[in-house]
XYZ file of C-alpha atoms in Angstrom:
347
model
C 147.061 104.416 131.067
C 144.987 105.864 128.268
C 146.241 109.298 127.212
C 142.850 110.913 127.666
C 143.069 110.323 131.410
C 146.378 111.728 132.613
C 145.582 112.370 136.231
C 146.743 114.444 139.143
C 145.819 113.460 142.621
C 144.259 114.889 145.696
C 143.536 112.771 148.684
C 144.380 112.394 152.336
C 148.072 113.435 152.384
C 148.830 112.011 155.817
C 147.347 108.626 154.927
C 148.938 108.555 151.484
C 152.349 109.564 152.832
C 152.672 107.351 155.895
C 150.101 104.555 155.962
C 150.692 100.988 154.961
C 148.607 97.847 155.162
C 149.790 97.125 158.713
C 148.842 100.637 159.791
C 145.299 100.166 158.437
C 145.165 96.801 160.180
C 146.127 98.469 163.468
C 143.433 101.121 163.000
C 140.896 98.385 162.350
C 141.905 96.669 165.582
C 141.139 99.853 167.519
C 137.526 99.838 166.311
C 136.724 96.619 168.161
C 136.619 92.915 167.384
C 133.097 93.001 165.978
C 133.567 96.051 163.770
C 133.889 95.665 160.004
C 137.450 95.845 158.765
C 138.363 98.620 156.322
C 140.352 97.880 153.175
C 141.874 100.967 151.541
C 141.803 100.887 147.744
C 144.088 103.199 145.773
C 143.031 104.058 142.205
C 144.508 106.208 139.465
C 142.192 109.229 139.377
C 138.840 110.760 140.171
C 137.107 109.177 137.169
C 138.139 105.740 138.439
C 136.591 106.046 141.887
C 133.015 105.420 140.728
C 133.996 102.429 138.566
C 136.010 100.650 141.234
C 133.588 101.530 144.011
C 130.723 99.964 142.038
C 132.815 96.891 141.260
C 133.907 96.416 144.862
C 130.657 97.127 146.676
C 129.033 93.726 145.949
C 132.118 92.023 147.401
C 131.723 93.599 150.839
C 130.635 91.372 153.689
C 129.820 91.689 157.365
C 133.565 91.361 157.950
C 135.050 94.060 155.704
C 134.311 97.036 153.466
C 136.287 99.101 150.948
C 137.263 102.765 150.946
C 138.359 103.921 147.484
C 140.705 106.910 147.257
C 143.604 108.475 145.355
C 147.146 107.621 146.452
C 148.647 111.115 146.615
C 147.790 114.795 146.718
C 151.356 115.972 146.290
C 152.831 113.786 143.539
C 151.896 114.942 140.027
C 151.999 112.678 137.018
C 150.202 109.750 135.527
C 147.946 108.006 137.996
C 149.250 104.540 137.211
C 152.833 105.599 137.789
C 151.922 106.955 141.215
C 149.637 104.072 142.147
C 152.364 101.539 141.333
C 155.371 103.483 142.591
C 157.945 101.462 144.520
C 157.189 103.420 147.673
C 153.508 102.577 147.543
C 154.067 99.046 146.308
C 155.967 98.222 149.469
C 153.026 99.404 151.600
C 150.360 97.313 149.922
C 148.883 94.291 151.655
C 145.636 92.677 152.707
C 144.311 95.978 154.073
C 145.655 98.223 151.304
C 145.337 97.332 147.617
C 145.753 99.149 144.291
C 143.349 98.956 141.329
C 144.553 100.233 137.953
C 144.014 100.105 134.206
C 145.730 97.140 132.587
C 146.809 99.053 129.470
C 149.072 96.614 127.587
C 150.718 95.400 130.788
C 148.495 92.347 131.127
C 149.488 91.384 127.583
C 153.189 91.987 128.255
C 153.149 89.245 130.943
C 155.976 90.567 133.136
C 158.303 91.456 130.265
C 158.701 94.977 131.695
C 158.696 96.440 135.206
C 155.140 97.785 135.332
C 153.824 94.598 133.751
C 155.609 92.533 136.386
C 153.982 94.540 139.170
C 150.542 94.085 137.664
C 150.925 90.382 136.934
C 152.828 89.325 140.061
C 151.860 91.602 142.976
C 148.944 89.876 144.771
C 147.674 93.235 146.024
C 147.533 94.975 142.641
C 144.385 94.391 140.604
C 143.762 95.547 137.063
C 141.018 95.832 134.486
C 142.325 93.022 132.217
C 140.891 94.989 129.263
C 142.926 98.053 128.313
C 141.037 100.575 130.449
C 137.711 101.495 131.989
C 136.622 103.097 128.700
C 136.677 99.669 127.073
C 134.057 98.463 129.524
C 131.920 101.473 128.631
C 132.107 100.246 125.021
C 131.084 96.673 125.864
C 129.024 95.701 122.821
C 126.064 93.923 124.516
C 125.380 97.061 126.570
C 125.357 99.642 123.768
C 121.767 99.047 122.704
C 120.617 100.007 126.213
C 122.742 103.148 125.984
C 120.726 104.173 122.922
C 117.411 103.420 124.624
C 118.375 105.403 127.716
C 119.601 108.363 125.660
C 116.632 108.565 123.274
C 113.726 106.733 124.960
C 113.273 104.886 121.683
C 113.395 101.092 121.654
C 113.643 100.679 117.868
C 116.638 98.450 117.236
C 117.965 98.947 113.724
C 121.730 98.654 114.274
C 123.467 95.541 115.623
C 126.332 96.776 117.787
C 127.435 93.280 118.752
C 127.701 92.057 115.174
C 129.479 95.207 114.052
C 132.086 95.215 116.817
C 132.648 91.509 116.251
C 133.368 92.119 112.547
C 135.440 95.192 113.379
C 137.497 93.252 115.935
C 138.133 90.336 113.596
C 139.293 92.780 110.936
C 141.850 94.552 113.139
C 142.981 91.475 115.130
C 146.106 90.598 113.072
C 147.245 94.225 113.114
C 146.542 94.461 116.844
C 148.840 91.485 117.402
C 151.525 93.314 115.434
C 151.057 96.369 117.652
C 151.494 94.259 120.779
C 154.466 92.529 119.106
C 156.205 95.868 118.551
C 155.852 96.811 122.216
C 156.784 93.327 123.423
C 160.015 93.357 121.404
C 161.019 96.948 122.120
C 160.226 98.529 118.752
C 157.077 100.383 119.742
C 158.333 103.533 118.054
C 158.064 101.804 114.680
C 154.346 101.161 115.202
C 152.979 103.117 118.127
C 149.551 103.117 119.727
C 148.887 106.371 117.894
C 149.866 104.796 114.571
C 147.533 101.896 115.263
C 144.690 104.261 116.185
C 145.085 106.238 112.963
C 144.564 103.077 110.928
C 141.657 101.534 112.861
C 139.629 104.690 113.559
C 136.415 104.711 111.515
C 135.432 108.077 110.042
C 132.008 108.658 108.495
C 130.361 105.379 109.476
C 127.062 104.732 107.749
C 124.981 102.651 110.211
C 122.932 101.290 107.288
C 125.977 100.173 105.285
C 128.658 99.344 107.866
C 130.240 96.793 105.543
C 131.559 99.629 103.374
C 133.692 101.150 106.113
C 134.871 97.692 107.202
C 136.000 96.911 103.662
C 138.091 100.088 103.580
C 139.457 99.246 107.020
C 140.481 95.783 105.850
C 142.487 97.305 102.992
C 144.308 99.648 105.402
C 145.022 96.815 107.827
C 146.402 94.506 105.125
C 148.572 97.245 103.668
C 150.096 98.054 107.069
C 150.707 94.379 107.854
C 152.598 94.016 104.579
C 154.813 96.981 105.508
C 155.444 95.597 108.998
C 156.356 92.178 107.647
C 158.878 93.813 105.346
C 160.316 96.058 108.063
C 160.507 93.289 110.688
C 161.368 89.962 109.033
C 162.262 88.599 112.488
C 158.535 88.587 113.160
C 158.207 85.422 111.081
C 159.476 83.432 114.077
C 157.908 85.386 116.944
C 154.577 86.736 115.676
C 152.683 83.446 115.716
C 153.880 82.387 119.206
C 152.805 85.790 120.549
C 149.407 85.466 118.895
C 148.949 82.041 120.474
C 149.947 83.397 123.874
C 147.397 86.188 123.610
C 144.730 83.636 122.792
C 145.728 81.589 125.841
C 145.374 84.728 127.987
C 141.736 84.852 126.943
C 141.790 87.342 124.086
C 139.777 86.453 121.025
C 139.708 87.989 117.539
C 136.034 88.829 118.143
C 136.772 91.001 121.198
C 139.890 92.878 120.098
C 138.113 96.177 120.733
C 138.252 95.499 124.474
C 142.061 95.388 124.486
C 143.023 98.259 122.196
C 143.547 101.682 123.776
C 140.309 102.660 125.471
C 139.751 106.205 124.297
C 140.627 105.184 120.716
C 137.802 102.657 120.505
C 135.475 104.960 122.446
C 136.100 108.208 120.560
C 137.098 106.795 117.184
C 134.659 103.908 116.764
C 131.842 103.510 119.284
C 130.866 107.093 119.998
C 130.512 108.149 116.321
C 128.178 105.182 115.733
C 126.205 105.916 118.885
C 125.770 109.541 117.894
C 124.409 108.669 114.458
C 122.126 105.934 115.768
C 120.807 108.106 118.586
C 120.232 111.057 116.260
C 118.098 108.891 114.013
C 116.166 107.487 116.982
C 115.457 110.994 118.300
C 114.227 112.208 114.926
C 112.045 109.126 114.661
C 110.484 109.737 118.074
C 109.953 113.439 117.353
C 108.182 112.580 114.083
C 105.846 110.316 116.027
C 105.068 113.146 118.433
C 104.373 115.560 115.595
C 102.119 113.049 113.858
C 100.050 112.265 116.944
C 99.718 115.813 118.305
C 96.185 117.233 118.022
C 97.143 120.903 118.243
C 100.247 123.078 118.426
C 100.165 123.496 122.197
C 100.167 119.736 122.714
C 102.948 119.393 120.160
C 105.036 122.024 121.919
C 104.524 120.468 125.363
C 105.207 116.900 124.269
C 108.315 117.854 122.297
C 109.635 119.861 125.228
C 108.905 117.004 127.616
C 110.614 114.479 125.363
C 113.691 116.611 124.813
C 113.941 117.272 128.531
C 113.838 113.527 129.267
C 116.537 112.510 126.810
C 120.289 112.773 127.393
C 123.425 113.103 125.252
C 124.691 109.642 124.407
C 128.194 110.731 125.488
C 126.961 111.173 129.047
C 125.008 107.925 129.058
C 127.990 106.008 127.654
C 130.227 107.294 130.432
C 127.770 106.613 133.262
C 126.044 103.368 132.307
C 126.908 100.084 134.001
C 125.622 97.579 131.485
C 129.055 95.997 131.267
C 128.880 94.225 134.630
C 128.077 90.926 132.893
C 131.331 91.054 130.931
C 133.446 88.020 131.829
C 136.524 90.194 132.381
C 134.648 92.390 134.858
C 133.542 89.288 136.739
C 137.096 87.987 136.680
C 138.327 91.118 138.481
C 135.709 90.580 141.156
C 136.720 86.933 141.502
C 140.398 87.890 141.859
C 139.698 90.430 144.592
C 137.222 88.191 146.371
C 139.729 85.323 146.420
C 142.482 87.601 147.699
C 140.348 88.753 150.624
C 138.788 85.380 151.387
C 140.841 85.089 154.581
C 138.712 87.770 156.222
C 136.394 86.259 158.791
C 135.127 87.299 162.145
C 136.674 84.237 163.704
C 140.125 85.111 162.387
C 139.768 88.713 163.524
C 138.744 87.604 167.015
């Protein structure tokens, strides 16, 4: 799970401590044959409830509905560790599922314990992309984030083109980062090391190619050092890269699979802040130019400023990523898993 979201849990302790899927099924039976069946959904932390609730709500039918909650109020630690604990894993079933961040576990493809749970347990569902933050950074939605934050529809920066170029630039180094974790040498090139190289300081939205050129130099230099330090990668790097491509990753969308808060805080948010600041200044200049007198100017500026919002808040709350193919794939997975629900079968 992304380091910015280490979570502690509060929920229904009696349910979290004793319930299992069969228990929820028995409770459903007590509500009557025609009542909608409840499916309990355990998530990692409070911030995840809104995301998973929004994702699951369109999947509800006349036969069942979801109740999203945290798995424990008494067990501290990382949310994913709690949500996928052996004790809870044994209690999952058709009426009790877990939804978690994929992190790198989807890419590990069962080569470690947590990855095996995510890839093999039919009642554990994951984000596919690294974390929820990656969905917030979904490139086709970022323009609308700017419009919502500034109420200015002037499009002068192409987020999709930039993140495509950015992703293609870091792709070979990203594969090396996954390689290090896949082959047990993550300490030699950690997620933090990767973030330090691919973070983009001082991005000029009018000359983004400059920062990408510098990034390309850093990426190539690090790859050369990794190739020297790990000559065994000559045989295993390319097969891993091909496997990642078969899993659906592409060089153009690498930003969706790197650590979520790194791409959010180190790449997307700095660009958003600069773009939104320019859009606000542009709109305020228009207000000043069109105002007839100082009172009108004061009122219109105050009204505009009151109607805008910090882009950080808009980025966290927007839902423009629901058209992302990975988001739709989660919904398809869950819908297929629960397809056996029907009033006839419950009768």
